JSON list of C-alpha atoms in Angstrom, two decimals:
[
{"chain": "A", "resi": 166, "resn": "UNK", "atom": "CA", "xyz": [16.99, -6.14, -1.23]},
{"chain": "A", "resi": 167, "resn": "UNK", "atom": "CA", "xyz": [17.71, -6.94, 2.21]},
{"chain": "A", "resi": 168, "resn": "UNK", "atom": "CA", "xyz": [17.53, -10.93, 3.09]},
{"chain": "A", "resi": 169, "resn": "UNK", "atom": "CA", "xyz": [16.18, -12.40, 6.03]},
{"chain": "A", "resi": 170, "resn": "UNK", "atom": "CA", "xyz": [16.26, -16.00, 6.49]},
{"chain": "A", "resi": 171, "resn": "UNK", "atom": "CA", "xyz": [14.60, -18.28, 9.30]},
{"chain": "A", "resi": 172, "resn": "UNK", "atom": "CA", "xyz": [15.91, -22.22, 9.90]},
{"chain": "A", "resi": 173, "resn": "UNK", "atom": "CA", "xyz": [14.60, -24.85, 9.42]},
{"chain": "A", "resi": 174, "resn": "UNK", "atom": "CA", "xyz": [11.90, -24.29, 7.34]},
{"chain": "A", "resi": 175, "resn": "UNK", "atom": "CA", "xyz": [9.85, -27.41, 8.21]},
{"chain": "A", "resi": 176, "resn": "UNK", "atom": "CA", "xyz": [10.05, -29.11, 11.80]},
{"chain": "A", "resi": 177, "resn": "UNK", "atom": "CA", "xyz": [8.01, -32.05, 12.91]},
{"chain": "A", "resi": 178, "resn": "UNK", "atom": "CA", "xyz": [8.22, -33.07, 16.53]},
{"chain": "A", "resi": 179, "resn": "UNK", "atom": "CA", "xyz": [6.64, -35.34, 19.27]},
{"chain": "A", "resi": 180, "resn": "UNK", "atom": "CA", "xyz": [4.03, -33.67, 21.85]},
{"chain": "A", "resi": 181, "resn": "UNK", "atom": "CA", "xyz": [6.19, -32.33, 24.94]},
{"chain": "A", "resi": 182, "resn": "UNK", "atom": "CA", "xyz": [9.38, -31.33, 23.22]},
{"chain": "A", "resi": 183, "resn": "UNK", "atom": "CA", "xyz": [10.48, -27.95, 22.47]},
{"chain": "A", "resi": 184, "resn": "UNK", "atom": "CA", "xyz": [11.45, -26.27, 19.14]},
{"chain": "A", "resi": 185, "resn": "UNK", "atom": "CA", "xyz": [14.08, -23.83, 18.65]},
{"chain": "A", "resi": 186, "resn": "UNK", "atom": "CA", "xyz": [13.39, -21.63, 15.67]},
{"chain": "A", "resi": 187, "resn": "UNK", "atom": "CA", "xyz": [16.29, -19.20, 14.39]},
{"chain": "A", "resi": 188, "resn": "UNK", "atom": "CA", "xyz": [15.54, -16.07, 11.97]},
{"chain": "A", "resi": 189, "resn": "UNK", "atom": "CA", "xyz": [18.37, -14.19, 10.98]},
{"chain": "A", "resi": 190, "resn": "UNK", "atom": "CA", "xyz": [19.40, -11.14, 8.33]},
{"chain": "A", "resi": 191, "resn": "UNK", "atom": "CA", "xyz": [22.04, -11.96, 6.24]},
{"chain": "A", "resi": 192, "resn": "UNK", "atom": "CA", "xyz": [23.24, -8.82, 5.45]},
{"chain": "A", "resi": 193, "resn": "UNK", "atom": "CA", "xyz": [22.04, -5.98, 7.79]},
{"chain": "A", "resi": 194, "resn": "UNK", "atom": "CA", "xyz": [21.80, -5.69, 11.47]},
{"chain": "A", "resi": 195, "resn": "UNK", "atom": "CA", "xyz": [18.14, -6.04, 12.71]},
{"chain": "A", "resi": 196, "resn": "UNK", "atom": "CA", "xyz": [17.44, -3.92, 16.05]},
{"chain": "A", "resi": 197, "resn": "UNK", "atom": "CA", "xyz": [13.77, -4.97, 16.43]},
{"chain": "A", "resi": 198, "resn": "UNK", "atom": "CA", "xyz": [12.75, -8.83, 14.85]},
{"chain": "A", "resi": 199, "resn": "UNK", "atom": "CA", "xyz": [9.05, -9.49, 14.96]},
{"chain": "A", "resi": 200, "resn": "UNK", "atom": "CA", "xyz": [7.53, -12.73, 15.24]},
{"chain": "A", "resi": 201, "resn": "UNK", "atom": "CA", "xyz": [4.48, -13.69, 13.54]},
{"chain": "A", "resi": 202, "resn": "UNK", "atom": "CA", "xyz": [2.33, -16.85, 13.47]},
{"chain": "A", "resi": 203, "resn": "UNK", "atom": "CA", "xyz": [-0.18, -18.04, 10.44]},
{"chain": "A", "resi": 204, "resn": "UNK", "atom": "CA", "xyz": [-3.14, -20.47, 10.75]},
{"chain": "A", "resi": 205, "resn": "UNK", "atom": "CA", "xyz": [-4.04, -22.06, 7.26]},
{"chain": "A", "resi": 206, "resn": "UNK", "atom": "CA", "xyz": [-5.39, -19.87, 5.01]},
{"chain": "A", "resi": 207, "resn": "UNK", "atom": "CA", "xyz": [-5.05, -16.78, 7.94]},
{"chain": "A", "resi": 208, "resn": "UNK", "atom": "CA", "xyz": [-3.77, -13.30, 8.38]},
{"chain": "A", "resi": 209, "resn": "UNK", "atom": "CA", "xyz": [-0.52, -13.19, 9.80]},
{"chain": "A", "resi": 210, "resn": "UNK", "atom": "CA", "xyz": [-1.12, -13.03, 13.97]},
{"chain": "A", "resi": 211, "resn": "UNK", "atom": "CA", "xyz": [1.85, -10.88, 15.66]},
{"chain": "A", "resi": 212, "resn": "UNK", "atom": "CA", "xyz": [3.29, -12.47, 18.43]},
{"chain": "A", "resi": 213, "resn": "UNK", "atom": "CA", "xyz": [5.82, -10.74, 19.71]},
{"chain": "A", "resi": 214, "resn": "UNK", "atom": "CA", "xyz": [8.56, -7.88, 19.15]},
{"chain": "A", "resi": 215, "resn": "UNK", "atom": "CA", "xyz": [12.21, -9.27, 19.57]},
{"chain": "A", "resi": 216, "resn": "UNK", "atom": "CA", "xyz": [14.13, -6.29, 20.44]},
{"chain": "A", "resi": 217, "resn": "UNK", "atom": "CA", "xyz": [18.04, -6.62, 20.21]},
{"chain": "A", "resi": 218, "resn": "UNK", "atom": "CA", "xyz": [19.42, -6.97, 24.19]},
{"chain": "A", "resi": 219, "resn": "UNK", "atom": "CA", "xyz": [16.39, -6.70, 26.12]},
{"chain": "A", "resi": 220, "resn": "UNK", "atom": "CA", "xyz": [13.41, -8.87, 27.02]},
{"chain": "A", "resi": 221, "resn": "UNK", "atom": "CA", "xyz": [10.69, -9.14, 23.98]},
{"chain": "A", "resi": 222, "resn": "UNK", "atom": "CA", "xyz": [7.29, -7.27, 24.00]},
{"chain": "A", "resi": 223, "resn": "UNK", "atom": "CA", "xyz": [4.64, -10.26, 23.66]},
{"chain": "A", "resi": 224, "resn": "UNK", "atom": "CA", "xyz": [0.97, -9.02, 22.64]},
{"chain": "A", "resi": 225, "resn": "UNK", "atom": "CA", "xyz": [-1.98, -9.73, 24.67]},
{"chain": "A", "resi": 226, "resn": "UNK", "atom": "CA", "xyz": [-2.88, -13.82, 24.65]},
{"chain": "A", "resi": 227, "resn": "UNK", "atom": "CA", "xyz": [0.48, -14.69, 23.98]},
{"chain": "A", "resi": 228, "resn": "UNK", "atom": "CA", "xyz": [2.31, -17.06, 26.56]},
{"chain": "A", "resi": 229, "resn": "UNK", "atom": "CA", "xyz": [5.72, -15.78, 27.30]},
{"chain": "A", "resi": 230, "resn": "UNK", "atom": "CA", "xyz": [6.81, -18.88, 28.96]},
{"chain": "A", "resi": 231, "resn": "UNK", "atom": "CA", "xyz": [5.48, -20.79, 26.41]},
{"chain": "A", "resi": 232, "resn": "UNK", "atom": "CA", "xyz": [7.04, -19.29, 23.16]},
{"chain": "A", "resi": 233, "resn": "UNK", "atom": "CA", "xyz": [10.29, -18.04, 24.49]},
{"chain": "A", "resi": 234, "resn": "UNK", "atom": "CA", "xyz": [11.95, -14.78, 22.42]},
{"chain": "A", "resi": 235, "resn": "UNK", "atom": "CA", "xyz": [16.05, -14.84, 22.70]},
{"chain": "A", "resi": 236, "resn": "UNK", "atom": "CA", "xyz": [17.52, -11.84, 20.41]},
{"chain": "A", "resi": 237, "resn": "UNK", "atom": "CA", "xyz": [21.25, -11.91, 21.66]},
{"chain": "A", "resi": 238, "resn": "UNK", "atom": "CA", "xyz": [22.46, -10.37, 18.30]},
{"chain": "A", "resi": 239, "resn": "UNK", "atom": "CA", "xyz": [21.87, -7.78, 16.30]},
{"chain": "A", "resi": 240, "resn": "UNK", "atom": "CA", "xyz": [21.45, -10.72, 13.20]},
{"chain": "A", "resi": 241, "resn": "UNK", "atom": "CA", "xyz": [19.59, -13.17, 15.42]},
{"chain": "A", "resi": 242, "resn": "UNK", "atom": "CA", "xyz": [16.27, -13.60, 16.60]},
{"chain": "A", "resi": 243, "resn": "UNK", "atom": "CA", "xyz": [15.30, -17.45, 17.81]},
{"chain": "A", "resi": 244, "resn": "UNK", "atom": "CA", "xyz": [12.12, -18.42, 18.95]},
{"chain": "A", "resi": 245, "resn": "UNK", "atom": "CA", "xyz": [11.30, -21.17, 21.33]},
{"chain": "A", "resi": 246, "resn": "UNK", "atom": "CA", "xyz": [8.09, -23.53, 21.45]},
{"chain": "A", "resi": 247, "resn": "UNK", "atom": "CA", "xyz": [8.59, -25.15, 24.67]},
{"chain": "A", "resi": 248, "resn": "UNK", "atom": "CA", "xyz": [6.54, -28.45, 25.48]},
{"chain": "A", "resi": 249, "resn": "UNK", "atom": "CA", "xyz": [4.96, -28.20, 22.25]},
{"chain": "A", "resi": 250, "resn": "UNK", "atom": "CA", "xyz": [1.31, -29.15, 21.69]},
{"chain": "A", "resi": 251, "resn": "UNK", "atom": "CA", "xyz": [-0.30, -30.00, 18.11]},
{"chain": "A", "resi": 252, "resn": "UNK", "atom": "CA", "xyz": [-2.49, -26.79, 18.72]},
{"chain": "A", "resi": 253, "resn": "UNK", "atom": "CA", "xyz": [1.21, -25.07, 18.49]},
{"chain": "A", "resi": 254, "resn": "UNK", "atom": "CA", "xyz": [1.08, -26.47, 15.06]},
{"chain": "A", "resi": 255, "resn": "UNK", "atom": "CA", "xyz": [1.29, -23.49, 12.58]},
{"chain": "A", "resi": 256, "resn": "UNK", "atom": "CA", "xyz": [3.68, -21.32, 10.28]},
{"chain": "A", "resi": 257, "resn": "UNK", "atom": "CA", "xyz": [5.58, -19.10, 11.90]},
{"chain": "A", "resi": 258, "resn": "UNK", "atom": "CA", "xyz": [7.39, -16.22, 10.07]},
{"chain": "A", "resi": 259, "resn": "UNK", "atom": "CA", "xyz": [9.95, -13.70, 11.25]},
{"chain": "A", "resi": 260, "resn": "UNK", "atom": "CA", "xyz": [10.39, -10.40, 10.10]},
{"chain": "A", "resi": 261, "resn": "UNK", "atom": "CA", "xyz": [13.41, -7.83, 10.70]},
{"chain": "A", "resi": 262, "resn": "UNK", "atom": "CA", "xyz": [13.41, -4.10, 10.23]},
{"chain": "A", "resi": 263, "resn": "UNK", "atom": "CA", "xyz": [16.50, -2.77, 9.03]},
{"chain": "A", "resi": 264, "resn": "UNK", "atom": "CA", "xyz": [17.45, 0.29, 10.95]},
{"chain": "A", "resi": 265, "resn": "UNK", "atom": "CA", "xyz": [19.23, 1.97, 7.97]},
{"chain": "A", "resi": 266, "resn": "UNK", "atom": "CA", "xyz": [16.82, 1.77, 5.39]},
{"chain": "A", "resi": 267, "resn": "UNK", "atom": "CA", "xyz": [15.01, 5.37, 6.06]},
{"chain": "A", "resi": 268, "resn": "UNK", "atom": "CA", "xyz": [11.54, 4.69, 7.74]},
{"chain": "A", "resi": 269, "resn": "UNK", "atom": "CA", "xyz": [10.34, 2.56, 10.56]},
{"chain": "A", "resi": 270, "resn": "UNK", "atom": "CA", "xyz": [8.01, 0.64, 7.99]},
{"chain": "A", "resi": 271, "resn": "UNK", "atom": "CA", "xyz": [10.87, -1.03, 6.41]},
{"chain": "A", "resi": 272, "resn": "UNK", "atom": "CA", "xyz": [10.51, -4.47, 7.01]},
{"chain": "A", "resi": 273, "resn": "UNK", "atom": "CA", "xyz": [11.52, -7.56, 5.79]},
{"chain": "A", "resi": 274, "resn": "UNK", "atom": "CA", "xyz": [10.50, -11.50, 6.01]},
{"chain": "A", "resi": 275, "resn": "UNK", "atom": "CA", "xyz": [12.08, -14.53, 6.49]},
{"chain": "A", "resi": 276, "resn": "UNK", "atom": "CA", "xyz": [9.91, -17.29, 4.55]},
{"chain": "A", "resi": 277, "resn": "UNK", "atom": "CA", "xyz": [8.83, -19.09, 7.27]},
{"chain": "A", "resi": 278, "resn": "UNK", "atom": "CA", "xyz": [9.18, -22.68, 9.10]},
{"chain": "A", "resi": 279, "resn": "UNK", "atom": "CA", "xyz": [6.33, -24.78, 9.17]},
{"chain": "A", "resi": 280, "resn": "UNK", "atom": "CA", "xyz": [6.00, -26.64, 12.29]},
{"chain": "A", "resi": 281, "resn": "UNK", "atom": "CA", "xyz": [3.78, -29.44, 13.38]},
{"chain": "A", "resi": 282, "resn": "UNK", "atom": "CA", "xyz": [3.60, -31.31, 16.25]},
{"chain": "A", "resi": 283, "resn": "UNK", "atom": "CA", "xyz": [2.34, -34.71, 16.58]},
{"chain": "B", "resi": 156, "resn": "UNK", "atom": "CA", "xyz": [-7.08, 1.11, 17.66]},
{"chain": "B", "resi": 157, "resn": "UNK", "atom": "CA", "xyz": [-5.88, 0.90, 13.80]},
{"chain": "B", "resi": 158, "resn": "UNK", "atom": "CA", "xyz": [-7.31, -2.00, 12.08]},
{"chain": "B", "resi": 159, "resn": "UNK", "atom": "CA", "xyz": [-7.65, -3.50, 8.03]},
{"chain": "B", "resi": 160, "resn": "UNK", "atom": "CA", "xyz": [-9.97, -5.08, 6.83]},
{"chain": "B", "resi": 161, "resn": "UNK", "atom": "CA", "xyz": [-9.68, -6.59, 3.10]},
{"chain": "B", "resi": 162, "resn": "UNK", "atom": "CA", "xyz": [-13.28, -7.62, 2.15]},
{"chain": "B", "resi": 163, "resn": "UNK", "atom": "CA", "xyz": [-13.10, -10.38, -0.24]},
{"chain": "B", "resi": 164, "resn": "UNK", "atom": "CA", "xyz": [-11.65, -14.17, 0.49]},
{"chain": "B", "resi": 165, "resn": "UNK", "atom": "CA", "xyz": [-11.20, -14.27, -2.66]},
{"chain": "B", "resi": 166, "resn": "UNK", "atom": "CA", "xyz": [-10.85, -12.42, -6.00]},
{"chain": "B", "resi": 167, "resn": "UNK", "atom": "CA", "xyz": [-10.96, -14.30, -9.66]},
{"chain": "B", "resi": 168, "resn": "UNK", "atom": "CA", "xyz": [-9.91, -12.94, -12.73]},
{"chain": "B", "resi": 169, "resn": "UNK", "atom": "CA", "xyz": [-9.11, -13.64, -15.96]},
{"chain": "B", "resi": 170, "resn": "UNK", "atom": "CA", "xyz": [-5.31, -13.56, -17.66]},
{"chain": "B", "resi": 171, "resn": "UNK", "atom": "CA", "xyz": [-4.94, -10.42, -19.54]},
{"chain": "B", "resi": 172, "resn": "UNK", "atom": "CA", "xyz": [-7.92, -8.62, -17.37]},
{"chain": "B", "resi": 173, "resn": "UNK", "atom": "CA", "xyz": [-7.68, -5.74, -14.72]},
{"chain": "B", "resi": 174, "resn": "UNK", "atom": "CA", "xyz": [-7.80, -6.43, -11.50]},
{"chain": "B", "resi": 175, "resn": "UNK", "atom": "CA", "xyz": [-8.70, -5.16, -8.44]},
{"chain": "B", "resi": 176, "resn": "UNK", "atom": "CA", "xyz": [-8.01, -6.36, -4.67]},
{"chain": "B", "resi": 177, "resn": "UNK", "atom": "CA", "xyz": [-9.93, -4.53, -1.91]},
{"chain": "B", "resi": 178, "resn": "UNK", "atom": "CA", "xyz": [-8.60, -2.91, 1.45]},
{"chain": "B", "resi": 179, "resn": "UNK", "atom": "CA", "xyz": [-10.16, -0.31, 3.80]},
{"chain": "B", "resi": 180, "resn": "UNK", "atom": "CA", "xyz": [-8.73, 0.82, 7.02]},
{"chain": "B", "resi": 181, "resn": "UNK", "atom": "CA", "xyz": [-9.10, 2.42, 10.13]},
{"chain": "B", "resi": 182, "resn": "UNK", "atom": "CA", "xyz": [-6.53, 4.71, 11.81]},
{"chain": "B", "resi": 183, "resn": "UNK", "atom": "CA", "xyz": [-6.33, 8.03, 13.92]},
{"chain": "B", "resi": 184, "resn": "UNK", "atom": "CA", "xyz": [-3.95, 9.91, 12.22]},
{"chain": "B", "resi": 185, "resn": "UNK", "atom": "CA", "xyz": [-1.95, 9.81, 8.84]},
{"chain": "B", "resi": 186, "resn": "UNK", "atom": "CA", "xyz": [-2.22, 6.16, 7.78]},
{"chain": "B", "resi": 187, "resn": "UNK", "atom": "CA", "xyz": [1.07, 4.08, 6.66]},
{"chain": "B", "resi": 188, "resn": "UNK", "atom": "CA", "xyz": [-0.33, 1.62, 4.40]},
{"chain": "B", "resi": 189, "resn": "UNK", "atom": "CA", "xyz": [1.53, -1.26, 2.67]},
{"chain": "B", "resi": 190, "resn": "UNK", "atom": "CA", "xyz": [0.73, -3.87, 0.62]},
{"chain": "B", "resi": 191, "resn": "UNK", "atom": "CA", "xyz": [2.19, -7.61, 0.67]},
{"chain": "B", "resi": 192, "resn": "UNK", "atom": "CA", "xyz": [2.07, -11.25, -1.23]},
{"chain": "B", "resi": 193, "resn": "UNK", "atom": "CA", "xyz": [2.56, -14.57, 0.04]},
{"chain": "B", "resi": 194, "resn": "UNK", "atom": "CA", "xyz": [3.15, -17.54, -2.22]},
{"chain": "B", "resi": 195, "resn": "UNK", "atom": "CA", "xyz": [2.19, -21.18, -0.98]},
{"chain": "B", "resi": 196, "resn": "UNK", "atom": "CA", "xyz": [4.71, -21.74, 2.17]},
{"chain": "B", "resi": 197, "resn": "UNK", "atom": "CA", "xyz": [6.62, -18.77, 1.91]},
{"chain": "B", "resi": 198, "resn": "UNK", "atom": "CA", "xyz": [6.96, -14.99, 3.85]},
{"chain": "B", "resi": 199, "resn": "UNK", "atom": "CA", "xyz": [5.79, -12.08, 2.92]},
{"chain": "B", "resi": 200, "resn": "UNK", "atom": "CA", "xyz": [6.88, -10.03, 0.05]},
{"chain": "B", "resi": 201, "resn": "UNK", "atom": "CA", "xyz": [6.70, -6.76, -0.42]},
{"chain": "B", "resi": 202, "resn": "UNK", "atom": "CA", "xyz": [4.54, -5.17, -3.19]},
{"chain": "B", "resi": 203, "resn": "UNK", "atom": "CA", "xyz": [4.29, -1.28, -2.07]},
{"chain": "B", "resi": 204, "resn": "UNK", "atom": "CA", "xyz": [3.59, 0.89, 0.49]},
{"chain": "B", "resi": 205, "resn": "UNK", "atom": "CA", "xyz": [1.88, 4.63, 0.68]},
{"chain": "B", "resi": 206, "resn": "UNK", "atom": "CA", "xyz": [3.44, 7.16, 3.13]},
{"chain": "B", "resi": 207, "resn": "UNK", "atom": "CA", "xyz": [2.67, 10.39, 2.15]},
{"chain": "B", "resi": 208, "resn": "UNK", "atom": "CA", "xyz": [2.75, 12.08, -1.56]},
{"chain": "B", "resi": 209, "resn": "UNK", "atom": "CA", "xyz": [0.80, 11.02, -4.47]},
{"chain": "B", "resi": 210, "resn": "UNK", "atom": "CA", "xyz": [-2.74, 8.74, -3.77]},
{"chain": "B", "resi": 211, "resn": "UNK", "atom": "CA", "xyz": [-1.37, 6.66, -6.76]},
{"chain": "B", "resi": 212, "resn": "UNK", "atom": "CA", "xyz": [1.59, 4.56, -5.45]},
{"chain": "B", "resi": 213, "resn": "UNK", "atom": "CA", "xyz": [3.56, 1.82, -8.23]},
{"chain": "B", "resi": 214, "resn": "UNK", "atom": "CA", "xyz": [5.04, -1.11, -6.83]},
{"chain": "B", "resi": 215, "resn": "UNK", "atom": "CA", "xyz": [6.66, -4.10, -7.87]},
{"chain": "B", "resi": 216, "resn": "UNK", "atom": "CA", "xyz": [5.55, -6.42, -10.52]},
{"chain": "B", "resi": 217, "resn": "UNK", "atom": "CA", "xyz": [3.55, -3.62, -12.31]},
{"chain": "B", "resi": 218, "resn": "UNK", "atom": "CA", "xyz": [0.89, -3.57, -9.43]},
{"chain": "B", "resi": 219, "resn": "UNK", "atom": "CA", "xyz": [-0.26, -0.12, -7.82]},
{"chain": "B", "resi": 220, "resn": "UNK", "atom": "CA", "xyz": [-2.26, 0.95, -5.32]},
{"chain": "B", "resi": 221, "resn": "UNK", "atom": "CA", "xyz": [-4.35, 4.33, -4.63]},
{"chain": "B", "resi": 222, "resn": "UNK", "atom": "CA", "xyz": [-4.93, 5.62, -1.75]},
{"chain": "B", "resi": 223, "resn": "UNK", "atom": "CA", "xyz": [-8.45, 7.45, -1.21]},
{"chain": "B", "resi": 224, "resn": "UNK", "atom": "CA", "xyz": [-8.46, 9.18, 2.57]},
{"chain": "B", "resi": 225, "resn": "UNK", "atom": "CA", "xyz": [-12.24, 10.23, 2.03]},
{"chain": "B", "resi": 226, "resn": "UNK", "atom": "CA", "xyz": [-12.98, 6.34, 1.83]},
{"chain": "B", "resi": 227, "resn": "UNK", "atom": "CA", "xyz": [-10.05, 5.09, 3.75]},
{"chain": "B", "resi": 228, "resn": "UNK", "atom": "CA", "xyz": [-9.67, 2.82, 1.16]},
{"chain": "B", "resi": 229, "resn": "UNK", "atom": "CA", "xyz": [-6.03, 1.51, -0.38]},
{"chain": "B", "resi": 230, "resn": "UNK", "atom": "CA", "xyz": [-7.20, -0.89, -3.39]},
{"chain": "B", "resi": 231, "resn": "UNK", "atom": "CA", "xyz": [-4.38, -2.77, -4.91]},
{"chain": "B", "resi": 232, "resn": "UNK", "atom": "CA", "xyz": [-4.94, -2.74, -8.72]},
{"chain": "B", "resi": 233, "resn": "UNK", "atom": "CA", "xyz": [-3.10, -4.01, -11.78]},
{"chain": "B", "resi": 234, "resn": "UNK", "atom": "CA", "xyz": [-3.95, -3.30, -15.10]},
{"chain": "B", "resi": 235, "resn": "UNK", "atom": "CA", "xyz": [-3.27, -6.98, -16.78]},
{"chain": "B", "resi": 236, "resn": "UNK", "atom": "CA", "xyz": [-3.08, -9.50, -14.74]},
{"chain": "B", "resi": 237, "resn": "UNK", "atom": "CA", "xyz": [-1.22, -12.73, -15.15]},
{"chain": "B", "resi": 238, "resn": "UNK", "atom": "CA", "xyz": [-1.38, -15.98, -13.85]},
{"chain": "B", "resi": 239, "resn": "UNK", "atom": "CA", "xyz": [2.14, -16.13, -12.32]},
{"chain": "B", "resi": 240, "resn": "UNK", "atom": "CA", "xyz": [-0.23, -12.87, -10.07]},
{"chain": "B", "resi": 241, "resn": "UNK", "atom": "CA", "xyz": [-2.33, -16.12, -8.39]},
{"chain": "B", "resi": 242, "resn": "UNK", "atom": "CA", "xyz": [-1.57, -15.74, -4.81]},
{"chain": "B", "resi": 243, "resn": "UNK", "atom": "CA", "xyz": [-1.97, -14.15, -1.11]},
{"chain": "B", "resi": 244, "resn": "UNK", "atom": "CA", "xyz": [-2.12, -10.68, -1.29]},
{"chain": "B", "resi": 245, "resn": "UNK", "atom": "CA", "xyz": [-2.35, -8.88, 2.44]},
{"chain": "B", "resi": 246, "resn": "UNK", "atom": "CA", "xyz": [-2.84, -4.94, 3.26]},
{"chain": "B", "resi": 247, "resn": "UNK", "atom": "CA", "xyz": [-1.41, -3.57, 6.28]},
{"chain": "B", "resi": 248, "resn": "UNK", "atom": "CA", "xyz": [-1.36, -0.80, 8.28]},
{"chain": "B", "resi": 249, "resn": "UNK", "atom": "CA", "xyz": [1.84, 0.16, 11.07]},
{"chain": "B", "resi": 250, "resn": "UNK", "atom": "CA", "xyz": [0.65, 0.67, 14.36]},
{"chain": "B", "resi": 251, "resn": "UNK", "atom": "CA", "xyz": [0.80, 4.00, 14.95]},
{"chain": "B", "resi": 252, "resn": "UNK", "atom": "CA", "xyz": [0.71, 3.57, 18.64]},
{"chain": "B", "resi": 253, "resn": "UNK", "atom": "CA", "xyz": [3.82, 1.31, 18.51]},
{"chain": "B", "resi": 254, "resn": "UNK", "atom": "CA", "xyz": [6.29, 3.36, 20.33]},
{"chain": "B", "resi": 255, "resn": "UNK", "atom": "CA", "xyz": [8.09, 3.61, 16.76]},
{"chain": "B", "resi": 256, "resn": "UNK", "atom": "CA", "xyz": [9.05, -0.19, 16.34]},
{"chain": "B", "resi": 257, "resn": "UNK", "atom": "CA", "xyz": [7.43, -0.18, 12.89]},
{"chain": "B", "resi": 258, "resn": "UNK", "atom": "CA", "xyz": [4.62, -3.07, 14.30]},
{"chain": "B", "resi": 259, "resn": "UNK", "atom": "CA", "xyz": [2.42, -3.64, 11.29]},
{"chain": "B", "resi": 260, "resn": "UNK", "atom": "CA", "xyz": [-1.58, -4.77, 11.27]},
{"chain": "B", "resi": 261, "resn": "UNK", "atom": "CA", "xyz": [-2.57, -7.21, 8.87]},
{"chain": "B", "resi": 262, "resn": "UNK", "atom": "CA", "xyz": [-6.01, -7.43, 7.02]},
{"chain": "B", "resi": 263, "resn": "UNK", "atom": "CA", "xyz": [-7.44, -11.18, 7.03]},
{"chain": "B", "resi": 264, "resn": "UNK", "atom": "CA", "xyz": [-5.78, -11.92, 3.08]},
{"chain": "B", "resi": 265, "resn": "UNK", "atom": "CA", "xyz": [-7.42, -11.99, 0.14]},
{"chain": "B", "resi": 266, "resn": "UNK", "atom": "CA", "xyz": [-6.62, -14.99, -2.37]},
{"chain": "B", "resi": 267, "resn": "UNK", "atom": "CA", "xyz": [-6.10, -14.05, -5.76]},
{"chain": "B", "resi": 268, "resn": "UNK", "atom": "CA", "xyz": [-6.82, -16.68, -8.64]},
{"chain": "B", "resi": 269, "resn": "UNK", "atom": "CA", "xyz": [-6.07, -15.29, -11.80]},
{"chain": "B", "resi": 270, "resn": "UNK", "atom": "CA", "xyz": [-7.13, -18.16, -14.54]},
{"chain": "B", "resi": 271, "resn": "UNK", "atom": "CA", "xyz": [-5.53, -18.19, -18.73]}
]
């Protein structure tokens, strides 16, 4: 099946800085990336829908300056946690639907980065 | 608005015993219903989904699901379960309202502990 993979898969950082994280499928081209974000022992929260060559779609509550959607390629999605706060401290997982595969529900995810923020 | 809900935190069973994870849902139209597991710091993988067709959809790793429209209910079942089965198990529904993107709506997770 189709691989989607997300780097790095753990990040610690200091209070203040910002975190790029990069999802990307390996071997299909991804028109629409979603973004997700998991609290411990949580449903998956979506964040945002990373549309290839236009500006993301961020759901209600979520800070588009704050968590900053790039999705220049049709194989990469990044997300950006700019001046990161430990209440930014969560998993976040990526997931890319693969335009070929016959049915919008096809989707498939990238197994997360972990990132905590002292 | 669409919306899951999966009942139960938590679901034990024994190795070798049926089991049963719960999921209703909400939607205005034909639902698109999937089913998911996470291990421990890993994504999501996918189990099965139910579209249209026959209520009783099989999936990977000999788990099925049936889907009952008169209860709105999509139970994920497996007749023996194992222990390697112990994990996150999450029902979803696509957003039908999603101006085709394929958004999904997850139910809360239900652990599953299956014990030898």
């Amino acid at each position: 099946g189709a691989v989607v993979s997300q780097h790095p898969s753990w990040v610690i950082c200091k209070s203040g800085t910002s975190v790029k994280i990069e999802c990307r499928s390996l071997d299909f081209q991804a028109t629409t990336m979603f973004w997700y974000r998991q609290f411990p022992k949580q449903s998956l929260m979506l964040m945002a829908t990373s549309n290839e060559g236009s500006k993301a779609t961020y759901e209600q509550g979520v800070e588009k300056d704050k968590f900053l959607i790039n999705h220049a390629s049709l194989t990469l999605s990044t997300l950006t946690v700019t001046s990161a706060h430990p209440e930014d401290s969560s998993f976040y997982i990526c997931s890319a639907r693969d335009p070929t595969v016959r049915g919008l529900e096809t989707q498939y995810f990238g197994p997360g980065t972990r990132l905590l923020v002292l | 608005a669409q919306s899951v809900a999966q009942p139960e935190d938590q679901v034990n069973v024994a190795e070798g015993n049926p089991l049963t994870v719960k999921c209703t849902y909400s939607v205005s139209g034909n639902p698109y219903l999937f089913w998911y597991v996470q291990y421990p710091n890993r994504g999501l993988q996918f189990l099965l989904k139910y579209i249209t067709g026959d209520n009783l959809v099989k999936g990977s790793y000999g788990f099925e699901a049936e889907f009952n429209k008169s209860q709105t209910s999509f139970h994920l079942k497996k007749p023996s379960a194992l222990v390697s089965d112990s994990a996150l198990y999450f029902c979803a529904v696509r957003d039908v309202g999603s101006s085709n993107t394929g958004k999904l709506i997850f139910g809360q997770g239900t652990t599953l502990q299956v014990k030898p």
